[in-house]
Short mmCIF file of C-alpha atoms in Angstrom, two decimals:
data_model
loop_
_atom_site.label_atom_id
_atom_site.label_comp_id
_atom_site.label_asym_id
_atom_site.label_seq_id
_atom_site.Cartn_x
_atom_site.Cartn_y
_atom_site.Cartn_z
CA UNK A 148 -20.93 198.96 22.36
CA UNK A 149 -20.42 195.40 22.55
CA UNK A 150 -16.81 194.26 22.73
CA UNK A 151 -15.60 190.94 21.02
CA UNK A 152 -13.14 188.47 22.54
CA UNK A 153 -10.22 189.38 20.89
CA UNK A 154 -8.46 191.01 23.67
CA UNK A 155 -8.69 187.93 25.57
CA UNK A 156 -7.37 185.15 22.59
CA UNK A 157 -4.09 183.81 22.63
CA UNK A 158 -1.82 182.18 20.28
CA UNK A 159 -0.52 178.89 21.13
CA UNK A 160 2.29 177.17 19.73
CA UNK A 161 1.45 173.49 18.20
CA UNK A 162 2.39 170.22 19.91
CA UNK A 163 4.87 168.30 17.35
CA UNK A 164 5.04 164.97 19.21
CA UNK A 165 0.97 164.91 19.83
CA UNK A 166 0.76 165.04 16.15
CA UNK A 167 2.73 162.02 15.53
CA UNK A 168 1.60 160.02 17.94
CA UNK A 169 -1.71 160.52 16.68
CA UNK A 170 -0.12 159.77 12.78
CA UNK A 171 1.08 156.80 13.95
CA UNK A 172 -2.16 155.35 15.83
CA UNK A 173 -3.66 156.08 12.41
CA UNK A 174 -0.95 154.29 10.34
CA UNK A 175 -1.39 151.26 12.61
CA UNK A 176 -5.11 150.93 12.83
CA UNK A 177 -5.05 151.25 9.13
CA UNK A 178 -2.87 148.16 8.56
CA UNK A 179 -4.62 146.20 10.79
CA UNK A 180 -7.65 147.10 9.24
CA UNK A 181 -6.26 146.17 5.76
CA UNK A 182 -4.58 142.55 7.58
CA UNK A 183 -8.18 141.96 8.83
CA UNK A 184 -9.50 142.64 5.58
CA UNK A 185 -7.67 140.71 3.62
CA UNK A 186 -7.77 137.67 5.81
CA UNK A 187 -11.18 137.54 5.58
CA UNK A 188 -11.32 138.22 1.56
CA UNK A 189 -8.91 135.20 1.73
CA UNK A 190 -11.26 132.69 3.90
CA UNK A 191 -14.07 133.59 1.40
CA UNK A 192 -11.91 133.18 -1.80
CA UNK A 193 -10.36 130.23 -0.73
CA UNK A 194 -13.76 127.71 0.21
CA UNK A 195 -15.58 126.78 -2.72
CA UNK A 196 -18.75 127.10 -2.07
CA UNK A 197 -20.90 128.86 0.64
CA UNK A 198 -24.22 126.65 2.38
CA UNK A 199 -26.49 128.01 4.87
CA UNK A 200 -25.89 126.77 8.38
CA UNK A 201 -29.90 126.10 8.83
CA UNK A 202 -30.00 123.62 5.96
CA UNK A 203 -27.46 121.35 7.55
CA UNK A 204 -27.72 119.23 11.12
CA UNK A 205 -24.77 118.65 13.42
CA UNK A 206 -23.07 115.76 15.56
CA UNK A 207 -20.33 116.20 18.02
CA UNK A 208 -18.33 113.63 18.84
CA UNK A 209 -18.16 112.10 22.06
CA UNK A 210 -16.97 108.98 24.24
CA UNK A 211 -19.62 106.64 25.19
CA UNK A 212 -21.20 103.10 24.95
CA UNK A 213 -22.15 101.55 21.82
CA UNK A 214 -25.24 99.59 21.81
CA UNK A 215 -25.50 97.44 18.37
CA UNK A 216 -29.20 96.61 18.41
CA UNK A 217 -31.92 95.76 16.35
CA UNK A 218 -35.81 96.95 15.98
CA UNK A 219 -38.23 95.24 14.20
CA UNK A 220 -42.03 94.28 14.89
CA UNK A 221 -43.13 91.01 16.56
CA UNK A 222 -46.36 89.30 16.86
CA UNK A 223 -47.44 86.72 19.71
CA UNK A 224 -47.79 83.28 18.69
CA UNK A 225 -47.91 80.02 19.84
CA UNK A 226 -44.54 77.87 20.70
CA UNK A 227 -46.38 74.69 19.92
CA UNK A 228 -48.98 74.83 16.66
CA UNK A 229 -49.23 70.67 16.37
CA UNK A 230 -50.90 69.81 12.97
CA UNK A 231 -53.84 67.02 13.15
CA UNK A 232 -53.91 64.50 10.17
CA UNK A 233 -55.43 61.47 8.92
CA UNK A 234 -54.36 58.31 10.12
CA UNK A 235 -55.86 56.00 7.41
CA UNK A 236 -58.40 56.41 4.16
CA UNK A 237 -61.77 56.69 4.82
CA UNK A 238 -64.42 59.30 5.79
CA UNK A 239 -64.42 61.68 8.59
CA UNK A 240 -67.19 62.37 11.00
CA UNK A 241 -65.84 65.26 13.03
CA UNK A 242 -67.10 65.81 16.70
CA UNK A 243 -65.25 69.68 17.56
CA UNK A 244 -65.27 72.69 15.23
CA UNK A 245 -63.32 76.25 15.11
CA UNK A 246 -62.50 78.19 18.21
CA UNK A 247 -63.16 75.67 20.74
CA UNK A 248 -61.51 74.83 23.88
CA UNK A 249 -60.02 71.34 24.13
CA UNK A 250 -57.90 69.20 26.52
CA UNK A 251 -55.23 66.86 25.61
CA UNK A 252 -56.95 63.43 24.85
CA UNK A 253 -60.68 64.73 23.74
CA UNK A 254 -61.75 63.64 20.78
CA UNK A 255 -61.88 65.67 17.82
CA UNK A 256 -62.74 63.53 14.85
CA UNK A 257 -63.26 59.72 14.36
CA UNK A 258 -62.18 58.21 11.11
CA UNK A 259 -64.57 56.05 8.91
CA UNK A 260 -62.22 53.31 7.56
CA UNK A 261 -63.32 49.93 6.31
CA UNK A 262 -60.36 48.85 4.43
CA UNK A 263 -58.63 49.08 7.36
CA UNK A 264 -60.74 47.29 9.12
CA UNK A 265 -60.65 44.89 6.79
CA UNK A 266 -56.93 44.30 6.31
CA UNK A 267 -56.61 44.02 9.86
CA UNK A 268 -59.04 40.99 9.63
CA UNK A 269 -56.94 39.39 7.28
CA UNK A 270 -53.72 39.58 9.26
CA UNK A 271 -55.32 38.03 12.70
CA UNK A 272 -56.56 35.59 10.53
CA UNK A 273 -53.29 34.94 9.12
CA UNK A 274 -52.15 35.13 12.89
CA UNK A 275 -54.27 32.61 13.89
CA UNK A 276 -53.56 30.34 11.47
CA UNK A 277 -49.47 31.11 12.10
CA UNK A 278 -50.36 30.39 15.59
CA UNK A 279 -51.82 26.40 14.92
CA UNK A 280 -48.78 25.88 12.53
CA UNK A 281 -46.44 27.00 15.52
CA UNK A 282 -48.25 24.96 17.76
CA UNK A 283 -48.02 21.65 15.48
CA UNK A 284 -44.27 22.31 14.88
CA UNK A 285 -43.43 22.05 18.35
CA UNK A 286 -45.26 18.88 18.44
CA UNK A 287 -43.68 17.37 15.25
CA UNK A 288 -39.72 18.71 16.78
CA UNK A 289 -40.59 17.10 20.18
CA UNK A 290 -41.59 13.90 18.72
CA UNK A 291 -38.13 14.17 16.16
CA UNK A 292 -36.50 15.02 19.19
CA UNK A 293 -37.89 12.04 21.02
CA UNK A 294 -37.12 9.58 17.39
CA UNK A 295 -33.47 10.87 17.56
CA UNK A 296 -33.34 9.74 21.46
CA UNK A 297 -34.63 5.83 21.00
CA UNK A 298 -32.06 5.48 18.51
CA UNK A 299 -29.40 6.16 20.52
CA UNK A 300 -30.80 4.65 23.15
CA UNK A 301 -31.12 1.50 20.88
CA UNK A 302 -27.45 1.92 19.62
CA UNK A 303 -26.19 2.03 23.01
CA UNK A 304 -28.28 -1.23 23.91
CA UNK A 305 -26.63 -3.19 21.21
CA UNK A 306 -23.07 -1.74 21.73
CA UNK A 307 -23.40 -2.84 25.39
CA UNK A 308 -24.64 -6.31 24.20
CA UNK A 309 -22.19 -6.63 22.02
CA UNK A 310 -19.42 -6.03 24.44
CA UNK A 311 -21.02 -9.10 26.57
CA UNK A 312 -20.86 -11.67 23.73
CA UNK A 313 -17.00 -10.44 22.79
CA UNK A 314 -16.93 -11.58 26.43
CA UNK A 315 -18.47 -14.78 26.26
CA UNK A 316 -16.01 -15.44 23.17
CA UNK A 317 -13.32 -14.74 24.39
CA UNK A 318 -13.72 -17.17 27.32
CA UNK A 319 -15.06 -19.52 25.56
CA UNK A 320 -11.82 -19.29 22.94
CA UNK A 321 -9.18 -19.30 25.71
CA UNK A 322 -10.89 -22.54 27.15
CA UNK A 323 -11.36 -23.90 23.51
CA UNK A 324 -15.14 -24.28 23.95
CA UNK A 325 -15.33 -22.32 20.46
CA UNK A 326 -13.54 -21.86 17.42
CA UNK A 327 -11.63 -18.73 16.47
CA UNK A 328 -13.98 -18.37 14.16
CA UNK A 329 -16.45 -17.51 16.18
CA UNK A 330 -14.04 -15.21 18.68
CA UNK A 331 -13.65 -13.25 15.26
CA UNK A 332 -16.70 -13.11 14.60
CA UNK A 333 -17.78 -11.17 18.40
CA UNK A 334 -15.40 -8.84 17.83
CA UNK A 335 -16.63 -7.67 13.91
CA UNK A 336 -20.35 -7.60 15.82
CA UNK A 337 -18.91 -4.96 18.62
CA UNK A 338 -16.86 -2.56 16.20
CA UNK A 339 -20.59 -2.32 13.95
CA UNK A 340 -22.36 -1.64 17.24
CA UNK A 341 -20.09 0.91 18.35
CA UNK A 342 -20.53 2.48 14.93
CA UNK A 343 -23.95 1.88 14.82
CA UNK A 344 -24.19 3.92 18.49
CA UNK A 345 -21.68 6.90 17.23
CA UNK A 346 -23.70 7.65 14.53
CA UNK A 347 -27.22 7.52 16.55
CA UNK A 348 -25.47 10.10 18.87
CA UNK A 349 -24.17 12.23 15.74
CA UNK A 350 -27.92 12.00 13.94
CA UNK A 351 -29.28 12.93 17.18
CA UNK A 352 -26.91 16.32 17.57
CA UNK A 353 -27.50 16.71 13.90
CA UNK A 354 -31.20 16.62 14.24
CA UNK A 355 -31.70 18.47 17.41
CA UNK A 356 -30.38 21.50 15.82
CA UNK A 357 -32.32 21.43 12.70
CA UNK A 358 -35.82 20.85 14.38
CA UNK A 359 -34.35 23.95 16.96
CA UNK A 360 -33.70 25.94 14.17
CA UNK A 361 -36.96 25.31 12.40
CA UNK A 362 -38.69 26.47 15.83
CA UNK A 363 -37.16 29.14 16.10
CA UNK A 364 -37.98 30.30 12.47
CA UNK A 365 -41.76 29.63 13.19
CA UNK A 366 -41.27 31.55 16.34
CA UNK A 367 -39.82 34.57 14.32
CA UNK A 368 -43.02 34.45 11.54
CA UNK A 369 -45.48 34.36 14.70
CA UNK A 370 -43.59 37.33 16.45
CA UNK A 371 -43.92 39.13 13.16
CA UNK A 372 -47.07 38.47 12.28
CA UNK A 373 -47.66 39.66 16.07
CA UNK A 374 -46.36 42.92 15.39
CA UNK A 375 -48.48 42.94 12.10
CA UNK A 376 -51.56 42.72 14.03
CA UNK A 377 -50.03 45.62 16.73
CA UNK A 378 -49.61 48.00 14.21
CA UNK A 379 -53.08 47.38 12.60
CA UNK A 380 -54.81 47.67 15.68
CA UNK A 381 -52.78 50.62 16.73
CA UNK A 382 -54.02 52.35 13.23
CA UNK A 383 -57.48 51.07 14.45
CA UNK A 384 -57.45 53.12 17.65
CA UNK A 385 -55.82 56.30 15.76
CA UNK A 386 -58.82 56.17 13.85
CA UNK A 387 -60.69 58.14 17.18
CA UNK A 388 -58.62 60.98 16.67
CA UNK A 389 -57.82 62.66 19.81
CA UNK A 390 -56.41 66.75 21.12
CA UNK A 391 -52.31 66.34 21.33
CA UNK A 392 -52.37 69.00 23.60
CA UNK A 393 -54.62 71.62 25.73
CA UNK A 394 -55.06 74.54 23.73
CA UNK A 395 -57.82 75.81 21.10
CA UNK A 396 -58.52 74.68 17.57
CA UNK A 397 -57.58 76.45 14.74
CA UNK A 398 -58.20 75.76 11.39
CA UNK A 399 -60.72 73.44 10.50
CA UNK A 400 -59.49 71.88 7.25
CA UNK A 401 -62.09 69.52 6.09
CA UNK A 402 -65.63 69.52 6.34
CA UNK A 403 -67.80 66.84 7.61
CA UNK A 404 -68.18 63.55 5.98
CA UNK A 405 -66.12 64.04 4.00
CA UNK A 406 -63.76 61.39 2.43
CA UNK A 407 -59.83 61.39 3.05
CA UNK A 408 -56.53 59.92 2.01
CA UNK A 409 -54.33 58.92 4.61
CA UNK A 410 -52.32 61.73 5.90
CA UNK A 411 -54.78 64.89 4.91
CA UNK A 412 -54.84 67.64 6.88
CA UNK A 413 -57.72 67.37 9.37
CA UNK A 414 -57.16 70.31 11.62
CA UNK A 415 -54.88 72.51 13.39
CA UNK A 416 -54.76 73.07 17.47
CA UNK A 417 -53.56 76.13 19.37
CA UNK A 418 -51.29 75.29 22.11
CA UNK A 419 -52.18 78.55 24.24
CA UNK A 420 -50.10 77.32 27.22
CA UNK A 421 -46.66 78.69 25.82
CA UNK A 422 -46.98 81.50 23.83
CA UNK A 423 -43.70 82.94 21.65
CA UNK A 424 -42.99 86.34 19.99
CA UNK A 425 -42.09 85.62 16.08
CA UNK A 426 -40.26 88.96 14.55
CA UNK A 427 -39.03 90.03 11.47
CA UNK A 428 -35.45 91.20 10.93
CA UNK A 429 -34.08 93.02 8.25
CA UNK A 430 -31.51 91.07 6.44
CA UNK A 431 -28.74 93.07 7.09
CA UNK A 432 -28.65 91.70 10.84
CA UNK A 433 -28.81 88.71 10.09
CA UNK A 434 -25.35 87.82 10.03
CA UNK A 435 -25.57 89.24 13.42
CA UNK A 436 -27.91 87.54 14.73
CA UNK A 437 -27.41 84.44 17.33
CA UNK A 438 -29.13 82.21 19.50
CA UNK A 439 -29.27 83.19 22.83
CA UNK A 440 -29.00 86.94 22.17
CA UNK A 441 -30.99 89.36 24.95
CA UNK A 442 -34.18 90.82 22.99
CA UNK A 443 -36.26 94.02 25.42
CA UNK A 444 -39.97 92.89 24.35
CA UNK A 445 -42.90 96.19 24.77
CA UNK A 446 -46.16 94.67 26.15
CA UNK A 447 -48.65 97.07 26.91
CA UNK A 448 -48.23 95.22 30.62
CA UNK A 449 -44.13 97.16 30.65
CA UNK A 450 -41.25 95.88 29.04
CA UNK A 451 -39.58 92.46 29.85
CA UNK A 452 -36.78 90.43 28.55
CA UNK A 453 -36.53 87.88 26.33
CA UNK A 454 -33.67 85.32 24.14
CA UNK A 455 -33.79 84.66 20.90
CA UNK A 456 -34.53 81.25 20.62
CA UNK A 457 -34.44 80.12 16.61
CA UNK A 458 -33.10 81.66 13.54
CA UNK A 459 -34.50 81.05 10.18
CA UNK A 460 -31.91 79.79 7.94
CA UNK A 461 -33.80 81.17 4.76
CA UNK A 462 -34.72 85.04 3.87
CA UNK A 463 -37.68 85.72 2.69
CA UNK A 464 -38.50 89.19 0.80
CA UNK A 465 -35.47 90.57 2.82
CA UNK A 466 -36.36 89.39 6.37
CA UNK A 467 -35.09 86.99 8.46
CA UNK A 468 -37.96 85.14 10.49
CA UNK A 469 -36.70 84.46 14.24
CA UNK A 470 -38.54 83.34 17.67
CA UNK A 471 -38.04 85.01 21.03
CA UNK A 472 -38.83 83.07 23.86
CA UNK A 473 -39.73 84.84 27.59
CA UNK A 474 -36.74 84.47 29.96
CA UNK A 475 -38.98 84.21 33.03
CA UNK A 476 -42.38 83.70 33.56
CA UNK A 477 -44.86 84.18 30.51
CA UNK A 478 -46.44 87.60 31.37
CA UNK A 479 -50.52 87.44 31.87
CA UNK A 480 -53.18 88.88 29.32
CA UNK A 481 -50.97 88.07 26.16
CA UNK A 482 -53.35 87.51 22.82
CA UNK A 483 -52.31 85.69 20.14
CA UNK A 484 -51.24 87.71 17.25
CA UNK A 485 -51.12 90.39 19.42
CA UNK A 486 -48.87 93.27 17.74
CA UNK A 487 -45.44 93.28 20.37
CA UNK A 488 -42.26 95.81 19.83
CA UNK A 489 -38.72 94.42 20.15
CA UNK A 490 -35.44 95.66 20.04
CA UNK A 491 -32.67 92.72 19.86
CA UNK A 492 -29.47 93.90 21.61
CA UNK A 493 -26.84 92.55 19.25
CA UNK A 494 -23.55 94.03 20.98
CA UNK A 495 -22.48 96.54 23.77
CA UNK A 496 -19.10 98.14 23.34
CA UNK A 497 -18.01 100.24 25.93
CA UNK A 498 -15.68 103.60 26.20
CA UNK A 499 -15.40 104.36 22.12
CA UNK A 500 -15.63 107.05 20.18
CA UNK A 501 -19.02 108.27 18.96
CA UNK A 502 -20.68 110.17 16.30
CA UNK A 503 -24.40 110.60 16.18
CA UNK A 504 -25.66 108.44 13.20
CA UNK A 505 -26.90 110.28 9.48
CA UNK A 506 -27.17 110.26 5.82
CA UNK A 507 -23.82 111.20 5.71
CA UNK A 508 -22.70 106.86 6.03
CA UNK A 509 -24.52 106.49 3.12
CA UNK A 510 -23.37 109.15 0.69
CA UNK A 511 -19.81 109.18 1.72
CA UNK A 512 -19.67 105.55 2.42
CA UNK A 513 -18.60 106.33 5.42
CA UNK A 514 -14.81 106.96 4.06
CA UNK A 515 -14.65 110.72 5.06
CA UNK A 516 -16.57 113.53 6.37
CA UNK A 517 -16.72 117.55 7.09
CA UNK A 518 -15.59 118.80 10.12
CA UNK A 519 -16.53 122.51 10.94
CA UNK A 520 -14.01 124.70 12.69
CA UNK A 521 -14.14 128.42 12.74
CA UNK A 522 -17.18 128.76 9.80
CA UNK A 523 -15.76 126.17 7.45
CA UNK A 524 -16.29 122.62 7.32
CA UNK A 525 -13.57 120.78 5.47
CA UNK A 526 -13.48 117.41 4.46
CA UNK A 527 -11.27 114.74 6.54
CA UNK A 528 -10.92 110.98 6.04
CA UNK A 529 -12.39 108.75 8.84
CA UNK A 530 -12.41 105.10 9.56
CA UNK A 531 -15.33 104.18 10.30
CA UNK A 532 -16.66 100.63 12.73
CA UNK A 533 -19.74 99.12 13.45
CA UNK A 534 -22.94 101.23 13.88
CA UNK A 535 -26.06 101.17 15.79
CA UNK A 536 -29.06 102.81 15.04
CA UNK A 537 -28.56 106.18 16.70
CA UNK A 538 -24.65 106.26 16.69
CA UNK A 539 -21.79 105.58 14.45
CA UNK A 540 -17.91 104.51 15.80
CA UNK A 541 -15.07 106.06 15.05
CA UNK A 542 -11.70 104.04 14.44
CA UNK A 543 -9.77 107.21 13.10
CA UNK A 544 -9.71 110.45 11.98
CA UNK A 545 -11.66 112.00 14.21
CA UNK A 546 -11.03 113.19 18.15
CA UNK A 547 -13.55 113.92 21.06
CA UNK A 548 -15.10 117.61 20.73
CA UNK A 549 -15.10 117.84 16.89
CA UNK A 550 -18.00 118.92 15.04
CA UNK A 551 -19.33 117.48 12.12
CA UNK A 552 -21.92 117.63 9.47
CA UNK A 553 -23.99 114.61 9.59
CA UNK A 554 -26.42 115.78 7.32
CA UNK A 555 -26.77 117.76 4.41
CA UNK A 556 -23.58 117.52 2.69
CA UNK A 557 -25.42 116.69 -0.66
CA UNK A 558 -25.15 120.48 -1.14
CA UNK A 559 -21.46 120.64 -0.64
CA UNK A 560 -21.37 119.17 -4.42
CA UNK A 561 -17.71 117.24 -4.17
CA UNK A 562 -16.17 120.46 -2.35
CA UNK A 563 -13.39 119.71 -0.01
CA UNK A 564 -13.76 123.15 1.71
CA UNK A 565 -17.08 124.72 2.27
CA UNK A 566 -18.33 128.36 4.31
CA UNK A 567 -20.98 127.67 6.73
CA UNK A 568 -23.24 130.85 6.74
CA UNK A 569 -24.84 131.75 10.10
#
């Protein structure tokens, strides 16, 4: 027989205060159940919509350096391009062609032009002729000049001989050797010759000055018709049309024999020596932009600095065409039209408040944004500054550490409170 345990059970008498203690513990993990609950019922209820954390991108913000810049695509071309044209009508016989290699001074085209040639005849004629009459006047004013001298010379003769006889008179009157008369008389014949020799001097002034002026007007027509014959001749000898500069030539305009008006375009030369980088800016720099300005240049040699060295004042199909010239030496193996990255640094602002740049500028207009903290981004009102192409400042409304969507807040559809979902 098999006996059960029931001789060794005992009865024990319940513990009042475990039980309540253990009531209690229930109680209280119930409410804070219920408070946990209900706060997070209320978070949902309360945002507005709900977006999927994967379908939006992130920027904290930070303290740093703003670098305003600029990228755009250059080309290398030539600093000096000079333009070759005709100097006169006539027919061209050119002695170079496209692509080759000139120096400054060889001859790249000579200039067929006989009414040139023939108007410049005509003025040396003209000169030579100019030059005779010139050469006669001064003759004819010496020999005016040399008129105007005898008669005062011969006014000053009789003046003086006239004094002598008032003389003579006057002796002979005090000793009564003549009659008064005759005393009279002496002294009328002095007074005429002294008039007579006043107005040989004033003829003479008078006449000095118009034969020097009339020389001097002839001297004036010669020197003109001088500087006629100059300019003719210096047309003449443009007519050999010669390199400006060392470099290569370019386009070819015109084709052989064939007949010009003055001031067509023959050709075009390369000046290879100095080379340039010409870029493109968007327009929305180009208030920016300045003279001067530090530009980093690309070459496939490494990257090297440059200045921005002229400004368009004109945009064309929403670019802004500027030149950057090398700050030192021109770097070896460049090509013209050789394809050349730059990046124009337009300002450098240190120790401000940055956000990492996105579409979000653009859709708010850069008046507020969505700062996530704890699941939920909610919208705050920013200032914002100037921008660069990778970062955005911050004037207000923002502070270092906070995070905020800078892309994707299309889908928040004008909600001021939004759940981010892990």
């Amino acid at each position: 027989m098999i006996r059960d345990t029931a001789a060794t059970d005992r009865v024990l008498q319940a513990d009042a205060s475990r039980h309540t203690r253990q009531r209690v513990l229930l109680v209280a993990g119930s409410l804070v159940a219920l408070v946990l609950v209900g706060w997070s019922v209320n978070r949902f209820f309360a945002t507005e919509r709900s977006v999927d954390a994967s379908r939006l991108r992130f920027a904290e913000v930070v303290r740093g350096a703003l670098v305003r810049d600029a990228i755009a695509d250059g080309r290398i071309v030539a600093a000096d391009i000079p333009s070759v044209y005709s100097p006169a009508n006539g027919s061209v016989a050119l002695r170079t062609r496209a692509g080759a290699s000139v120096k400054k001074g060889d001859v790249l085209a000579e200039i067929d032009s006989p009414e040139l040639q023939a108007e410049l005849e005509r003025e040396r004629a003209a000169l030579a002729s100019l030059d005779a009459t010139t050469a006669r006047s001064r003759i004819e004013s010496e020999r005016l000049r040399l008129t105007a001298v005898k008669s005062v010379d011969e006014g000053e003769v009789a003046r003086t001989a006239a004094v002598r006889d008032l003389e003579r008179a006057e002796r002979g009157f005090k000793s009564g050797a003549i009659a008064e008369v005759d005393y009279l008389r002496a002294q009328d014949a002095l007074e005429a010759a002294q008039i007579r020799s006043k107005h040989a001097a004033a003829d003479s002034a008078l006449n000095n000055d118009a034969v020097g002026f009339e020389q001097r007007t002839r001297d004036q027509e010669l020197r003109r018709q001088r500087s006629v014959v100059a300019e003719l001749e210096r047309r003449r000898d443009e007519l050999t049309v010669r390199a400006p500069v060392d470099g290569i030539v370019g386009t070819v305009a015109v084709s052989d024999r064939t007949k010009l008006a003055r001031d067509a375009l023959l050709m075009v030369v390369v000046d290879l020596s100095r080379l340039e980088v010409e870029i493109r800016v968007p327009e929305s720099y180009a208030d920016d932009l300045g003279i001067g300005m530090a530009v980093d240049l690309s070459l496939p040699s490494g990257k090297i600095t440059g200045r921005l060295s002229t400004i368009s004042p004109e945009v064309i199909g929403s670019e802004v065409l500027a030149r950057v010239a090398f700050v030192d030496d021109q770097p070896a193996g460049l090509r013209q039209n050789q394809r050349v990255s730059v990046r124009v640094l337009i300002e450098n602002k240190p120790d401000v408040l940055l956000l990492r740049r996105g579409p979000f500028v653009e859709q708010s207009g850069g008046r507020h944004v969505f700062v996530v903290r704890d699941g939920i981004a909610e919208r705050r009102a920013v200032r914002l500054g100037d921008s660069s192409l990778e970062a955005v400042e911050v004037l207000e409304g923002l502070a270092p550490g906070d995070n905020v969507v800078i892309a994707g807040t299309d889908l928040f559809q004008e909600s001021s409170r939004v759940r981010i979902n892990d």
